[in-house]
N, CA and C of each residue as an Amber inpcrd file, in Angstrom:
protein
   360
 -32.2980000   9.6260000  -5.4520000 -30.9940000   9.3870000  -6.0640000
 -30.0520000  10.5350000  -5.7010000 -28.8460000  10.1890000  -5.3320000
 -27.9050000  11.2320000  -4.9330000 -27.2730000  11.8800000  -6.1600000
 -26.8030000  13.0850000  -5.9440000 -26.1630000  13.8510000  -7.0070000
 -24.8440000  13.1820000  -7.4100000 -24.5400000  13.1500000  -8.6950000
 -23.3170000  12.5010000  -9.1690000 -22.0780000  13.2470000  -8.6860000
 -20.9740000  12.5460000  -8.6590000 -19.7020000  13.1740000  -8.3110000
 -19.4200000  14.3120000  -9.2820000 -19.6940000  14.1010000 -10.5400000
 -19.5050000  15.1210000 -11.5710000 -20.2490000  16.4040000 -11.1970000
 -21.4950000  16.2780000 -10.7990000 -22.2870000  17.4560000 -10.4070000
 -21.7410000  18.1030000  -9.1460000 -21.3480000  17.2770000  -8.1800000
 -20.8310000  17.8190000  -6.9210000 -19.5170000  18.5660000  -7.1090000
 -18.7840000  18.2300000  -8.1730000 -17.5290000  18.9360000  -8.4760000
 -17.7580000  20.1600000  -9.3490000 -19.0180000  20.4240000  -9.6990000
 -19.3380000  21.6210000 -10.4710000 -19.4230000  21.3950000 -11.9630000
 -19.5880000  20.1260000 -12.3770000 -19.6640000  19.8370000 -13.8000000
 -18.3310000  20.0980000 -14.4820000 -18.3790000  20.1650000 -15.8010000
 -17.1480000  20.3150000 -16.5800000 -16.3990000  21.5910000 -16.1970000
 -17.1200000  22.7050000 -16.0670000 -16.4590000  23.9780000 -15.7420000
 -15.8520000  23.9620000 -14.3480000 -16.5540000  23.3540000 -13.3970000
 -16.0210000  23.2530000 -12.0350000 -14.7710000  22.3880000 -11.9920000
 -14.8130000  21.2670000 -12.7050000 -13.6440000  20.3900000 -12.7630000
 -12.4820000  21.1080000 -13.4350000 -12.7660000  21.8860000 -14.4780000
 -11.6980000  22.6380000 -15.1610000 -11.0420000  23.6420000 -14.2070000
 -11.8420000  24.3080000 -13.3990000 -11.2680000  25.2640000 -12.4340000
 -10.4240000  24.5320000 -11.3870000 -10.9090000  23.3830000 -10.9350000
 -10.1500000  22.6010000  -9.9540000  -8.8300000  22.1420000 -10.5660000
  -8.8650000  21.6310000 -11.7960000  -7.6410000  21.1610000 -12.4600000
  -6.6530000  22.3060000 -12.6530000  -7.1290000  23.4960000 -12.9930000
  -6.2320000  24.6510000 -13.1050000  -5.4750000  24.8600000 -11.7960000
  -6.2050000  24.8030000 -10.6880000  -5.5630000  24.9930000  -9.3920000
  -4.6420000  23.8300000  -9.0410000  -5.0330000  22.6220000  -9.4150000
  -4.1620000  21.4620000  -9.1770000  -2.8360000  21.6590000  -9.9040000
  -2.8980000  22.0410000 -11.1700000  -1.6700000  22.2320000 -11.9500000
  -0.8210000  23.3670000 -11.3570000  -1.4590000  24.4420000 -10.9380000
  -0.7160000  25.5220000 -10.2820000  -0.0620000  25.0240000  -9.0030000
  -0.7910000  24.2050000  -8.2360000  -0.2230000  23.6270000  -7.0130000
   0.9750000  22.7380000  -7.3440000   0.8450000  21.9070000  -8.3900000
   1.9480000  21.0330000  -8.7920000   3.1840000  21.8530000  -9.1610000
   2.9690000  22.9430000  -9.8900000   4.0970000  23.7770000 -10.3240000
   4.7600000  24.5140000  -9.1580000   4.0590000  24.6470000  -8.0540000
   4.6090000  25.3060000  -6.8650000   5.1430000  24.3010000  -5.8420000
   4.9230000  23.0220000  -6.0850000   5.2810000  21.9780000  -5.1260000
   6.7050000  21.5010000  -5.4060000   7.6110000  21.7640000  -4.4770000
   9.0280000  21.4480000  -4.7150000   9.2670000  19.9610000  -4.9660000
   8.3880000  19.1020000  -4.4750000   8.5770000  17.6640000  -4.6560000
   8.3190000  17.2250000  -6.0970000   7.3890000  17.8680000  -6.7760000
   6.9990000  17.4020000  -8.1110000   7.0550000  18.4530000  -9.2150000
   7.3760000  19.6790000  -8.8850000   7.3010000  20.7390000  -9.8980000
   8.1900000  20.4680000 -11.1110000   9.3320000  19.8370000 -10.9270000
  10.2310000  19.5750000 -12.0530000   9.5550000  18.6960000 -13.1100000
   8.6810000  17.8190000 -12.6930000   7.9710000  16.9560000 -13.6510000
   6.9880000  17.7630000 -14.5050000   6.4480000  18.8230000 -13.9580000
   5.4430000  19.6120000 -14.6680000   6.0560000  20.7780000 -15.4320000
   7.2320000  21.2370000 -15.0030000   7.9040000  22.3370000 -15.6960000
   8.3750000  21.9310000 -17.0880000   8.5420000  20.6420000 -17.3310000
   9.0480000  20.1640000 -18.6210000   7.9360000  19.6900000 -19.5670000
   6.6890000  19.8030000 -19.1420000   5.5800000  19.3950000 -19.9990000
   5.5080000  20.3530000 -21.1880000   5.5600000  19.7900000 -22.3970000
   5.5770000  20.6140000 -23.6140000   4.3080000  21.4280000 -23.7970000
   3.1570000  20.8220000 -23.5360000   1.8770000  21.4850000 -23.7710000
   1.0100000  21.3400000 -22.5230000   1.2200000  22.2530000 -21.5840000
   0.5060000  22.1760000 -20.3150000  -1.0020000  22.3360000 -20.5090000
  -1.4190000  23.1470000 -21.4790000  -2.8530000  23.2980000 -21.7340000
  -3.4700000  21.9780000 -22.1830000  -2.7570000  21.2330000 -23.0170000
  -3.2590000  19.9240000 -23.4490000  -3.3130000  18.9600000 -22.2580000
  -2.2880000  18.9870000 -21.4270000  -2.2700000  18.1220000 -20.2390000
  -3.4490000  18.4470000 -19.3210000  -3.7400000  19.7430000 -19.1590000
  -4.8880000  20.1500000 -18.3420000  -6.1890000  19.6340000 -18.9540000
  -6.3390000  19.7920000 -20.2700000  -7.5640000  19.3410000 -20.9300000
  -7.7400000  17.8360000 -20.7560000  -6.6590000  17.0810000 -20.9050000
  -6.7570000  15.6280000 -20.7300000  -7.1410000  15.2780000 -19.2880000
  -6.5900000  16.0130000 -18.3170000  -6.9380000  15.7720000 -16.9160000
  -8.4060000  16.1040000 -16.6580000  -8.8810000  17.2050000 -17.2200000
 -10.2910000  17.5820000 -17.0640000 -11.1830000  16.5250000 -17.7010000
 -10.8710000  16.1370000 -18.9260000 -11.6890000  15.1440000 -19.6250000
 -11.6900000  13.8140000 -18.8870000 -10.5280000  13.3960000 -18.3850000
 -10.4170000  12.1340000 -17.6500000 -11.3180000  12.1620000 -16.4180000
 -11.2120000  13.2390000 -15.6490000 -11.9860000  13.2940000 -14.4180000
 -13.4620000  13.5340000 -14.6910000 -13.7810000  14.3000000 -15.7120000
 -15.1870000  14.5290000 -16.0570000 -15.8390000  13.2170000 -16.4680000
 -15.1900000  12.4720000 -17.3420000 -15.7480000  11.1930000 -17.8010000
 -15.8400000  10.1950000 -16.6460000 -14.8010000  10.1500000 -15.8180000
 -14.7610000   9.1890000 -14.7200000 -15.6590000   9.5230000 -13.5450000
 -16.1530000  10.7520000 -13.4940000 -16.9960000  11.1520000 -12.3630000
 -18.4750000  11.2310000 -12.7330000 -18.8010000  10.8020000 -13.9490000
 -20.2070000  10.7530000 -14.3240000 -20.6370000  11.7190000 -15.4010000
 -19.7030000  12.4950000 -15.9360000 -20.0400000  13.4040000 -17.0190000
 -20.2000000  12.6480000 -18.3290000 -20.7860000  13.2920000 -19.3120000
 -20.9990000  12.6050000 -20.5880000 -19.8900000  12.8690000 -21.6020000
 -18.8020000  13.4960000 -21.1680000 -17.6700000  13.7390000 -22.0430000
 -16.9250000  12.4240000 -22.2900000 -16.3760000  12.3080000 -23.4600000
 -15.5450000  11.1520000 -23.7770000 -14.1010000  11.4840000 -23.4290000
 -13.4000000  10.5410000 -22.8680000 -11.9710000  10.7020000 -22.6140000
 -11.2280000   9.9540000 -23.7110000 -10.3690000  10.6590000 -24.4300000
  -9.6690000  10.0650000 -25.5660000  -8.1610000   9.9690000 -25.3360000
  -7.7260000  10.2870000 -24.1370000  -6.2940000  10.2710000 -23.8370000
  -5.7950000   8.8850000 -23.4750000  -4.5580000   8.8520000 -23.0360000
  -3.9120000   7.6030000 -22.6300000  -4.5120000   7.0890000 -21.3260000
  -4.3640000   5.7980000 -21.0990000  -4.7440000   5.2280000 -19.8060000
  -3.7680000   5.7540000 -18.7550000  -4.1390000   5.6550000 -17.4920000
  -3.2340000   6.0930000 -16.4210000  -1.9150000   5.3420000 -16.5150000
  -1.9870000   4.0430000 -16.7600000  -0.7780000   3.2250000 -16.8520000
   0.1130000   3.7030000 -18.0010000  -0.4700000   3.9200000 -19.1770000
   0.3260000   4.3740000 -20.3200000   0.8520000   5.7950000 -20.1180000
   0.0690000   6.6510000 -19.4980000   0.4920000   8.0410000 -19.2850000
   1.6720000   8.1420000 -18.3200000   1.7870000   7.1890000 -17.4000000
   2.8290000   7.2690000 -16.3680000   3.9470000   6.2400000 -16.5420000
   3.8110000   5.3650000 -17.5400000   4.8110000   4.3200000 -17.7730000
   6.1920000   4.9420000 -18.0160000   7.1950000   4.3910000 -17.3300000
   8.5710000   4.8360000 -17.5140000   8.9460000   6.0780000 -16.7190000
   7.9960000   6.6680000 -16.0050000   8.2910000   7.8880000 -15.2490000
   8.9110000   7.5990000 -13.8830000   8.7740000   6.3590000 -13.4040000
   9.3420000   5.9510000 -12.1240000   8.9180000   6.8900000 -10.9880000
   7.6300000   7.1620000 -10.9160000   7.0750000   8.0510000  -9.8990000
   7.1510000   7.3690000  -8.5330000   7.6590000   8.1010000  -7.5590000
   7.8120000   7.5610000  -6.2030000   6.5260000   7.7330000  -5.3950000
   6.4690000   7.0200000  -4.3050000   5.3460000   7.1520000  -3.3720000
   5.2690000   8.5930000  -2.8560000   6.4190000   9.1820000  -2.5740000
   6.4620000  10.5650000  -2.0740000   5.8800000  11.5260000  -3.1180000
   6.2310000  11.3390000  -4.3810000   5.6940000  12.1920000  -5.4410000
   4.1810000  11.9970000  -5.5890000   3.7470000  10.7530000  -5.5160000
   2.3180000  10.4540000  -5.6080000   1.5550000  11.1540000  -4.4810000
   2.0840000  11.0770000  -3.2730000   1.4240000  11.7020000  -2.1260000
   1.4340000  13.2230000  -2.2580000   2.5050000  13.7930000  -2.7870000
   2.5690000  15.2450000  -3.0030000   1.4890000  15.6720000  -3.9960000
   1.3400000  14.9070000  -5.0770000   0.3070000  15.2300000  -6.0720000
  -1.0870000  15.0940000  -5.4610000  -1.2910000  14.0630000  -4.6580000
  -2.5800000  13.8630000  -3.9940000  -2.8850000  15.0320000  -3.0630000
  -1.9090000  15.4610000  -2.3060000  -2.0960000  16.6130000  -1.4100000
  -2.4710000  17.8650000  -2.2010000  -1.8440000  18.0490000  -3.3660000
  -2.1670000  19.2020000  -4.2110000  -3.6190000  19.1480000  -4.6850000
  -4.0780000  17.9640000  -5.0250000  -5.4660000  17.7910000  -5.4760000
  -6.4260000  18.1020000  -4.3350000  -6.1440000  17.5720000  -3.1570000
  -7.0120000  17.8270000  -2.0050000  -7.0320000  19.3160000  -1.6460000
  -5.8910000  19.9870000  -1.7740000  -5.8410000  21.4360000  -1.4960000
  -6.7120000  22.2030000  -2.4910000  -6.6960000  21.7890000  -3.7520000
  -7.5400000  22.4450000  -4.7570000  -9.0150000  22.2060000  -4.4520000
  -9.3540000  21.0110000  -4.0210000 -10.7520000  20.7290000  -3.6480000
 -11.1750000  21.6150000  -2.4810000 -10.2920000  21.7640000  -1.5050000
 -10.5790000  22.6490000  -0.3640000 -10.8140000  24.0780000  -0.8270000
  -9.9580000  24.5630000  -1.7090000 -10.0680000  25.9260000  -2.2100000
 -11.4350000  26.1700000  -2.8530000 -11.9720000  25.1410000  -3.4750000
 -13.2520000  25.2710000  -4.1730000 -14.4410000  24.8730000  -3.2960000
 -14.1940000  24.6750000  -2.0100000 -15.2810000  24.4060000  -1.0700000
 -15.9580000  23.0610000  -1.2480000 -15.2180000  22.0940000  -1.7680000
 -15.7800000  20.7540000  -1.9680000 -15.9340000  20.0790000  -0.5990000
 -17.1170000  19.5320000  -0.3590000 -17.4350000  18.9600000   0.9550000
 -16.6070000  17.7050000   1.2540000 -16.5860000  17.3430000   2.5280000
 -15.7710000  16.2300000   3.0050000 -16.1050000  14.8980000   2.3700000
 -17.3810000  14.5870000   2.2010000 -17.7670000  13.3060000   1.6030000
 -17.2940000  13.2200000   0.1510000 -17.3920000  14.3210000  -0.5520000
 -16.9430000  14.3430000  -1.9450000 -15.4240000  14.2290000  -2.0160000
 -14.7360000  14.9160000  -1.1200000 -13.2720000  14.8040000  -1.0490000
 -12.8550000  13.3610000  -0.7930000 -13.5630000  12.6970000   0.1180000
 -13.2580000  11.3070000   0.4330000 -13.4740000  10.4190000  -0.7900000
 -14.5280000  10.6930000  -1.5530000 -14.7820000   9.9270000  -2.7650000
 -13.6650000  10.1410000  -3.7900000 -13.2350000  11.3790000  -3.9610000
 -12.1310000  11.6730000  -4.8760000 -10.8610000  10.9710000  -4.3960000
 -10.5920000  11.0130000  -3.1150000  -9.4160000  10.3490000  -2.5580000
  -9.4570000   8.8470000  -2.8390000 -10.6400000   8.2460000  -2.7240000
 -10.7880000   6.8300000  -3.0370000 -10.4370000   6.5350000  -4.4910000
 -10.8510000   7.4200000  -5.3770000 -10.5170000   7.2540000  -6.8000000
  -9.0090000   7.3770000  -6.9920000  -8.4090000   8.3790000  -6.3630000
  -6.9600000   8.5570000  -6.4850000  -6.2090000   7.3180000  -6.0070000
  -6.6310000   6.7640000  -4.8790000  -5.9710000   5.5630000  -4.3700000
  -6.2150000   4.3550000  -5.2570000  -7.3590000   4.3040000  -5.9230000
  -7.6380000   3.1770000  -6.8190000  -6.7200000   3.2100000  -8.0420000
  -6.1840000   4.3770000  -8.3750000  -5.2970000   4.5360000  -9.5300000
  -3.8160000   4.4110000  -9.1660000  -3.5300000   4.3250000  -7.8880000
  -2.1540000   4.3720000  -7.3900000  -1.2310000   3.3620000  -8.0760000
  -1.6970000   2.1220000  -8.2350000  -0.8530000   1.0860000  -8.8230000
  -0.5900000   1.3120000 -10.3110000  -1.3460000   2.2040000 -10.9360000
  -1.1510000   2.5290000 -12.3450000  -0.2610000   3.7630000 -12.5130000
   0.2080000   4.3130000 -11.3890000   0.9900000   5.5520000 -11.4250000
   2.3770000   5.3800000 -10.8150000   2.4670000   4.7080000  -9.6830000
   3.7360000   4.5970000  -8.9660000   4.6260000   3.5060000  -9.5800000
   5.8550000   3.9040000  -9.8830000   6.9220000   3.0080000 -10.3450000
   6.5160000   2.0740000 -11.4840000   5.7720000   2.6310000 -12.4440000
   5.3930000   1.8000000 -13.6020000   6.2920000   2.0810000 -14.7850000
């Protein structure tokens, strides 16, 4: 049996470190930083992102936040913004030495969520 995506990402702590870097990348990304600079509670947003990805990648944590559709409804996120966020995520995975097959799996998950994020 192959190792779960959750394990390959370093478990909860590894995912938390990756999400920290993703959020830092978003805040430095001129295409999307304005969306993240206005978040009232960035620590809560990070925790929800960690919990979402931990639960969705095979961890035993429960995700209690909004669905992707509800979290992004009314934001009118463009394809360009979506791609900028995806690039930030891939850069964080690279920084943490995540292998190519795992990156591809994460990318597949990101693309599977695309219709719940763009222009909803």
